[in-house]
Coordinates of C-alpha atoms and ligand atoms in Angstrom, one line a residue:
M1 CA 26.3 -19.9 14.5
A2 CA 22.7 -19.2 13.2
K3 CA 21.8 -20.5 9.8
P4 CA 21.1 -18.1 7.0
P5 CA 17.4 -17.9 6.2
E6 CA 17.7 -19.8 2.9
Q7 CA 18.9 -22.8 4.9
M8 CA 16.3 -22.7 7.6
T9 CA 13.7 -25.4 7.8
V10 CA 10.2 -24.8 9.2
L11 CA 7.5 -27.3 10.2
G12 CA 4.1 -25.9 9.4
I13 CA 0.9 -27.1 11.1
E14 CA -2.6 -26.2 9.9
T15 CA -5.8 -27.2 11.7
S16 CA -8.0 -24.0 11.5
C17 CA -11.1 -25.7 9.9
D18 CA -11.6 -29.2 8.4
E19 CA -8.2 -30.0 6.9
T20 CA -5.4 -31.4 9.1
S21 CA -2.1 -30.5 7.3
V22 CA 1.6 -30.6 8.1
A23 CA 4.4 -29.5 5.9
V24 CA 8.2 -29.3 6.0
V25 CA 9.6 -26.3 4.0
T26 CA 13.2 -25.3 3.6
G27 CA 14.3 -21.8 2.8
G28 CA 10.6 -20.7 2.8
H29 CA 10.1 -21.9 -0.8
Q30 CA 11.3 -25.5 -1.1
V31 CA 8.3 -27.7 -0.1
R32 CA 9.8 -31.0 1.1
S33 CA 6.4 -32.4 2.1
N34 CA 2.8 -31.2 2.5
V35 CA 0.5 -33.8 3.9
V36 CA -3.2 -33.0 4.0
A37 CA -5.9 -35.1 5.7
T38 CA -9.4 -34.0 4.6
Q39 CA -12.5 -34.6 6.6
F40 CA -15.1 -34.5 3.8
D41 CA -16.6 -37.8 4.9
V42 CA -17.0 -36.7 8.5
H43 CA -19.1 -33.6 7.6
A44 CA -20.8 -34.6 4.3
K45 CA -24.0 -35.8 5.8
Y46 CA -24.4 -32.5 7.8
G47 CA -23.9 -30.3 4.7
G48 CA -21.3 -28.2 6.4
V49 CA -18.4 -28.4 8.9
V50 CA -19.4 -29.4 12.4
P51 CA -16.8 -27.7 14.7
E52 CA -16.8 -30.4 17.4
L53 CA -16.4 -33.2 15.0
A54 CA -13.7 -31.3 13.2
S55 CA -11.7 -30.8 16.4
R56 CA -11.9 -34.5 17.2
A57 CA -10.8 -35.5 13.7
H58 CA -7.8 -33.2 14.1
I59 CA -6.8 -35.0 17.3
E60 CA -7.1 -38.4 15.5
N61 CA -5.2 -37.3 12.4
L62 CA -2.5 -34.9 13.6
D63 CA 0.2 -37.4 14.9
A64 CA 0.0 -39.4 11.7
C65 CA 0.3 -36.2 9.6
V66 CA 3.4 -35.1 11.5
A67 CA 5.0 -38.5 11.1
E68 CA 4.1 -38.7 7.4
A69 CA 5.4 -35.1 6.7
L70 CA 8.7 -35.9 8.3
A71 CA 9.0 -39.2 6.5
Q72 CA 8.2 -37.6 3.1
A73 CA 10.8 -34.9 3.8
G74 CA 13.3 -37.7 4.4
L75 CA 13.7 -36.9 8.1
T76 CA 13.8 -39.4 10.9
L77 CA 12.6 -38.1 14.3
E78 CA 16.3 -37.6 15.3
Q79 CA 17.1 -35.7 12.1
A80 CA 14.0 -33.6 12.4
R81 CA 15.1 -32.5 15.9
E82 CA 18.4 -31.5 14.4
E83 CA 17.3 -29.9 11.1
I84 CA 14.0 -28.2 11.9
D85 CA 14.6 -24.6 13.0
A86 CA 11.1 -23.6 14.0
I87 CA 7.5 -24.7 14.4
A88 CA 4.9 -22.5 12.7
V89 CA 1.2 -23.0 13.4
S90 CA -2.0 -21.4 12.2
N91 CA -3.3 -19.9 15.5
R92 CA -5.9 -17.4 14.1
P93 CA -8.6 -16.8 12.8
G94 CA -10.6 -20.0 12.6
L95 CA -12.7 -22.5 14.6
V96 CA -11.1 -22.1 18.0
G97 CA -11.5 -25.7 19.1
C98 CA -9.7 -26.8 15.9
L99 CA -6.9 -24.2 16.1
L100 CA -6.3 -25.3 19.7
I101 CA -5.3 -28.8 18.5
G102 CA -2.6 -27.5 16.2
V103 CA -1.4 -24.9 18.6
T104 CA -1.1 -27.5 21.4
A105 CA 0.9 -29.8 19.1
A106 CA 3.1 -27.0 17.9
K107 CA 3.8 -25.8 21.5
T108 CA 4.7 -29.4 22.5
L109 CA 7.1 -29.8 19.6
S110 CA 8.6 -26.4 20.3
F111 CA 9.1 -27.1 23.9
V112 CA 10.4 -30.7 23.5
W113 CA 12.8 -29.9 20.6
G114 CA 13.8 -26.5 22.0
K115 CA 12.9 -24.7 18.8
P116 CA 11.1 -21.3 18.3
L117 CA 7.3 -21.2 18.0
I118 CA 5.7 -18.9 15.4
G119 CA 1.9 -18.2 15.4
V120 CA 0.7 -17.5 11.8
N121 CA -2.4 -15.7 10.7
H122 CA -4.2 -18.2 8.5
V123 CA -5.7 -15.7 6.1
H124 CA -2.3 -13.9 5.7
A125 CA -0.9 -17.3 4.9
H126 CA -3.5 -17.7 2.1
A127 CA -2.6 -14.1 0.9
C128 CA 1.1 -15.1 0.5
S129 CA 0.5 -18.6 -0.8
A130 CA 1.0 -17.7 -4.5
A131 CA 4.7 -17.2 -3.6
I132 CA 5.3 -20.6 -2.0
E133 CA 7.2 -22.2 -4.8
L134 CA 8.5 -19.1 -6.5
P135 CA 12.3 -18.4 -6.2
A136 CA 13.1 -16.6 -3.0
D137 CA 15.2 -14.0 -4.9
Q138 CA 12.3 -12.9 -7.0
P139 CA 9.8 -11.6 -4.5
L140 CA 6.3 -10.8 -5.7
W141 CA 5.7 -8.0 -3.4
P142 CA 4.1 -5.4 -3.2
A143 CA 0.9 -7.0 -4.4
V144 CA -2.9 -6.9 -4.0
A145 CA -3.9 -10.2 -2.5
L146 CA -7.5 -11.6 -2.9
V147 CA -8.2 -14.3 -0.4
V148 CA -11.4 -16.3 -1.1
S149 CA -12.1 -19.2 1.1
G150 CA -14.9 -20.8 3.0
G151 CA -14.4 -18.5 6.0
H152 CA -13.0 -15.4 4.5
T153 CA -13.2 -13.1 1.5
S154 CA -10.6 -10.3 1.9
L155 CA -8.4 -8.0 -0.1
Y156 CA -5.0 -7.1 1.3
H157 CA -2.2 -4.8 0.3
V158 CA 0.8 -7.2 0.9
R159 CA 3.8 -4.8 1.1
D160 CA 5.9 -7.8 2.0
P161 CA 5.1 -10.9 4.1
Q162 CA 5.8 -9.0 7.3
Q163 CA 3.5 -6.1 6.5
I164 CA 0.1 -7.1 5.3
D165 CA -2.7 -4.4 5.4
L166 CA -6.4 -5.2 5.1
L167 CA -8.2 -3.3 2.4
G168 CA -11.6 -4.8 2.6
A169 CA -13.5 -8.0 3.6
T170 CA -16.9 -9.5 3.5
I171 CA -19.5 -8.0 5.8
D172 CA -21.6 -11.2 5.8
D173 CA -21.0 -14.5 4.0
A174 CA -17.6 -15.5 2.5
A175 CA -17.5 -16.4 -1.2
G176 CA -16.8 -20.1 -0.4
E177 CA -19.7 -20.1 2.1
A178 CA -22.0 -18.8 -0.6
F179 CA -20.8 -21.7 -2.9
D180 CA -21.5 -24.2 -0.1
K181 CA -24.9 -22.7 0.6
V182 CA -25.9 -22.7 -3.0
A183 CA -24.8 -26.3 -3.3
S184 CA -27.0 -27.0 -0.3
I185 CA -30.0 -25.1 -1.9
L186 CA -29.5 -27.2 -5.1
N187 CA -29.0 -30.3 -3.1
L188 CA -25.7 -31.0 -4.7
G189 CA -23.6 -32.1 -1.7
F190 CA -20.6 -30.9 0.3
P191 CA -18.1 -29.3 0.0
G192 CA -20.1 -27.1 -2.4
G193 CA -17.5 -25.2 -4.4
P194 CA -16.1 -28.0 -6.6
I195 CA -19.6 -29.5 -7.1
V196 CA -21.2 -26.1 -8.1
E197 CA -18.3 -25.6 -10.5
R198 CA -18.9 -29.1 -12.1
T199 CA -22.7 -28.5 -12.2
A200 CA -22.2 -25.1 -13.8
A201 CA -20.0 -26.5 -16.6
P202 CA -22.9 -27.3 -19.1
G203 CA -24.9 -24.2 -17.9
N204 CA -25.6 -20.8 -19.4
S205 CA -24.1 -18.1 -17.2
T206 CA -26.5 -15.5 -18.5
A207 CA -29.7 -17.4 -18.0
Y208 CA -30.4 -15.8 -14.7
S209 CA -29.5 -12.3 -13.5
F210 CA -28.3 -12.6 -9.9
P211 CA -27.3 -9.4 -8.0
R212 CA -23.7 -8.1 -8.0
T213 CA -23.6 -6.4 -4.7
M214 CA -20.9 -3.7 -4.8
L215 CA -21.6 -1.7 -1.5
G216 CA -20.8 1.6 -3.0
R217 CA -18.4 2.7 -5.8
D218 CA -15.2 2.9 -3.7
S219 CA -15.9 0.1 -1.3
L220 CA -13.5 -2.9 -1.1
D221 CA -15.8 -4.8 1.1
F222 CA -18.0 -7.7 -0.1
S223 CA -21.5 -9.0 0.6
F224 CA -22.7 -12.4 -0.6
S225 CA -25.8 -13.0 1.5
G226 CA -28.1 -11.3 -1.1
I227 CA -27.1 -13.6 -3.9
K228 CA -27.6 -16.6 -1.8
T229 CA -31.2 -15.5 -1.1
A230 CA -31.7 -14.6 -4.8
V231 CA -30.7 -18.2 -5.7
L232 CA -33.1 -19.6 -3.0
Y233 CA -36.1 -17.6 -4.3
T234 CA -35.2 -18.5 -8.0
V235 CA -35.3 -22.2 -7.0
H236 CA -38.5 -22.1 -4.9
G237 CA -40.3 -19.0 -6.0
P238 CA -40.5 -15.5 -4.5
G239 CA -40.5 -15.6 -0.6
K240 CA -40.5 -19.4 -0.6
T241 CA -37.8 -21.6 0.9
T242 CA -39.0 -25.1 -0.1
G243 CA -40.8 -27.1 -2.7
G244 CA -39.3 -25.7 -6.0
L245 CA -36.2 -27.9 -6.6
E246 CA -38.2 -30.9 -7.9
R247 CA -39.7 -28.8 -10.7
L248 CA -36.3 -27.8 -12.1
S249 CA -34.7 -29.7 -15.0
P250 CA -31.0 -30.6 -14.9
Q251 CA -30.4 -27.9 -17.5
E252 CA -32.1 -25.2 -15.3
I253 CA -30.0 -26.3 -12.3
A254 CA -26.8 -26.0 -14.4
D255 CA -28.0 -22.6 -15.6
I256 CA -28.6 -21.4 -12.0
A257 CA -25.1 -22.8 -10.9
A258 CA -23.4 -21.1 -13.9
S259 CA -25.3 -17.8 -13.4
F260 CA -24.4 -17.8 -9.6
Q261 CA -20.8 -18.5 -10.3
A262 CA -20.6 -15.7 -12.9
A263 CA -22.1 -13.2 -10.5
V264 CA -19.7 -14.1 -7.7
T265 CA -16.8 -14.0 -10.2
D266 CA -17.8 -10.6 -11.5
V267 CA -17.8 -9.1 -8.0
L268 CA -14.5 -10.6 -7.0
V269 CA -12.8 -9.5 -10.2
A270 CA -14.3 -6.0 -10.1
K271 CA -13.2 -5.4 -6.5
T272 CA -9.8 -6.8 -7.1
M273 CA -9.3 -4.4 -10.0
L274 CA -10.6 -1.5 -7.8
A275 CA -8.0 -2.4 -5.2
V276 CA -5.3 -2.3 -7.9
E277 CA -6.5 1.2 -8.9
Q278 CA -6.7 2.4 -5.3
T279 CA -3.2 1.1 -4.3
G280 CA -1.4 1.7 -7.6
V281 CA 0.1 -1.8 -7.2
R282 CA 0.8 -3.7 -10.4
T283 CA 0.8 -7.3 -9.1
V284 CA -2.2 -9.4 -8.1
V285 CA -2.0 -12.7 -6.1
V286 CA -5.0 -14.9 -5.3
G287 CA -5.3 -17.6 -2.7
G288 CA -7.9 -19.6 -0.7
G289 CA -10.2 -22.5 -1.5
V290 CA -12.3 -20.6 -4.1
A291 CA -9.2 -19.6 -6.0
A292 CA -9.3 -23.2 -7.3
N293 CA -12.4 -22.2 -9.3
K294 CA -11.7 -22.1 -13.0
A295 CA -14.2 -19.4 -13.9
L296 CA -12.6 -17.1 -11.3
R297 CA -9.1 -17.9 -12.5
S298 CA -10.0 -17.1 -16.1
G299 CA -12.0 -13.9 -15.1
L300 CA -9.0 -12.6 -13.2
T301 CA -6.5 -13.7 -15.9
D302 CA -8.5 -11.7 -18.5
A303 CA -9.0 -8.6 -16.3
C304 CA -5.3 -8.5 -15.4
A305 CA -4.2 -9.1 -19.0
R306 CA -6.3 -6.2 -20.2
R307 CA -4.7 -3.8 -17.7
G308 CA -1.1 -5.1 -18.0
I309 CA -1.2 -6.3 -14.4
T310 CA 1.0 -9.3 -13.4
L311 CA -1.2 -12.1 -11.9
H312 CA 0.0 -15.0 -9.8
L313 CA -2.6 -17.6 -9.0
T314 CA -1.8 -19.9 -6.2
P315 CA -1.1 -23.4 -7.5
M316 CA -4.2 -25.6 -7.0
R317 CA -2.6 -27.8 -4.4
Y318 CA -2.0 -24.7 -2.1
C319 CA -5.5 -23.1 -2.6
T320 CA -7.3 -25.1 0.0
D321 CA -6.0 -25.2 3.6
N322 CA -2.4 -26.6 3.8
G323 CA 0.6 -26.7 6.1
A324 CA 3.0 -25.5 3.3
M325 CA 1.5 -22.0 3.4
I326 CA 1.8 -21.8 7.2
A327 CA 5.5 -22.9 7.0
H328 CA 6.1 -20.5 4.1
L329 CA 4.8 -17.4 6.0
G330 CA 6.3 -18.8 9.2
H331 CA 9.7 -18.8 7.5
H332 CA 9.4 -15.1 6.6
L333 CA 8.3 -14.2 10.2
L334 CA 11.2 -16.3 11.6
A335 CA 13.7 -14.5 9.3
A336 CA 12.4 -11.2 10.7
G337 CA 12.7 -12.4 14.3
R338 CA 9.0 -12.6 14.9
T339 CA 8.6 -15.7 17.1
D340 CA 6.1 -16.2 19.9
P341 CA 6.2 -17.4 23.5
L342 CA 4.7 -20.7 24.6
S343 CA 1.7 -18.7 25.9
L344 CA 0.6 -18.3 22.3
E345 CA -3.2 -18.6 22.1
A346 CA -5.6 -19.9 19.6
R347 CA -8.0 -17.1 18.6
A348 CA -11.3 -17.3 16.6
T349 CA -10.7 -13.8 15.2
A350 CA -7.7 -12.2 13.5
Ligands
LIG1 O1 -9.4 -22.1 2.1 P1 -10.3 -23.3 2.4 O2 -9.8 -24.7 2.2 O3 -10.8 -23.2 3.8 C1 -11.1 -22.1 4.5 O4 -10.2 -21.5 5.1 O5 -12.3 -21.7 4.6 O6 -11.6 -23.0 1.5 C2 -12.7 -23.9 1.5 C3 -13.8 -23.3 0.6 C4 -15.1 -24.1 0.6 O7 -16.1 -23.1 0.8 C5 -15.2 -24.7 -0.7 O8 -16.5 -24.9 -1.2 C6 -14.5 -23.7 -1.6 O9 -13.4 -23.3 -0.8 N1 -14.0 -24.2 -2.8 C7 -14.4 -23.8 -4.1 C8 -13.7 -24.6 -5.0 N2 -12.9 -25.5 -4.3 C9 -13.1 -25.2 -3.0 N3 -15.3 -22.9 -4.4 C10 -15.5 -22.7 -5.8 N4 -14.9 -23.5 -6.7 C11 -14.0 -24.4 -6.4 N5 -13.5 -25.2 -7.3
LIG2 ZN1 -8.3 -21.3 4.6

């Protein structure tokens, strides 16, 4: 007899970018393990993720991550074969060579263990990540979901985990990408988000006035390439791309970082509130790597409190890429009977 959904256990595999992660989640919400292997040291000297190197690192890390995730969940290989009900894998969108490693591993486990395979949209998983550890009998949905990561900046209307409608997305750079590029302009290191946040801490966020690109009053799309260029010209002088950084004091660099962070936060908060108005939904959830940013977290907290909107911020450990969010959404797809054949493909686009 089939198990009820609350007893089902899903193995989640995530390899869409530069984190190799595997998790074991029971009932969709009980995270029994969530192992994450980062690759910061592999990419740091290039100032950004090198896709070919990321794929190779996934190959090197994935077996050990699966073994560790099973061990931390208290499962031997034999027990895992018995207890795990499905294999969920991030199969789109992302770096296709990276996705392929996770998809191949997931298909292999699915085939060998005779368990269903579930392809999960990585950005949808971020959109649902605020609910990972919340009680299954208190669903958050419907909600407006803001997903802010290195590859994506999107607003969704999450009617429930099986029905996620896109409301708007970036037309150029993602918010995290802008953080990473500004870190590179200021020569702060990689990955940029956390370092820009730390650099901004002693800075004055009103010292520089960077553009808040809104793309029209009713638009839920984003654009962050203009602000990146504005930071570049502030550092080097109008029209110049080099030579200015050495002339800036540490305080000026902190002020630029803080003013940049404030401009990005303002846009993200304003668009999220516009999505709330347009949909009439009274709950906001936020996920993705940039959701770890404290200025953004407090900006959204204030804006939602002023409007009486319920806000669920994804716990910090589930903001950046992780297998738990893949297993979590995979669980809801499994419960709805949405499994995939072994011909499932890795796709760069959603
Ligand atoms: O979701 P994620 O791990 O990977 C993608 O799917 O892209 O997000 C990574 C992005 C990077 O651009 C990183 O710089 C940014 O999230 N990030 C942050 C912070 N922590 C990570 N951005 C701003 N503030 C942070 N504290
Ligand atoms: Zn991500």
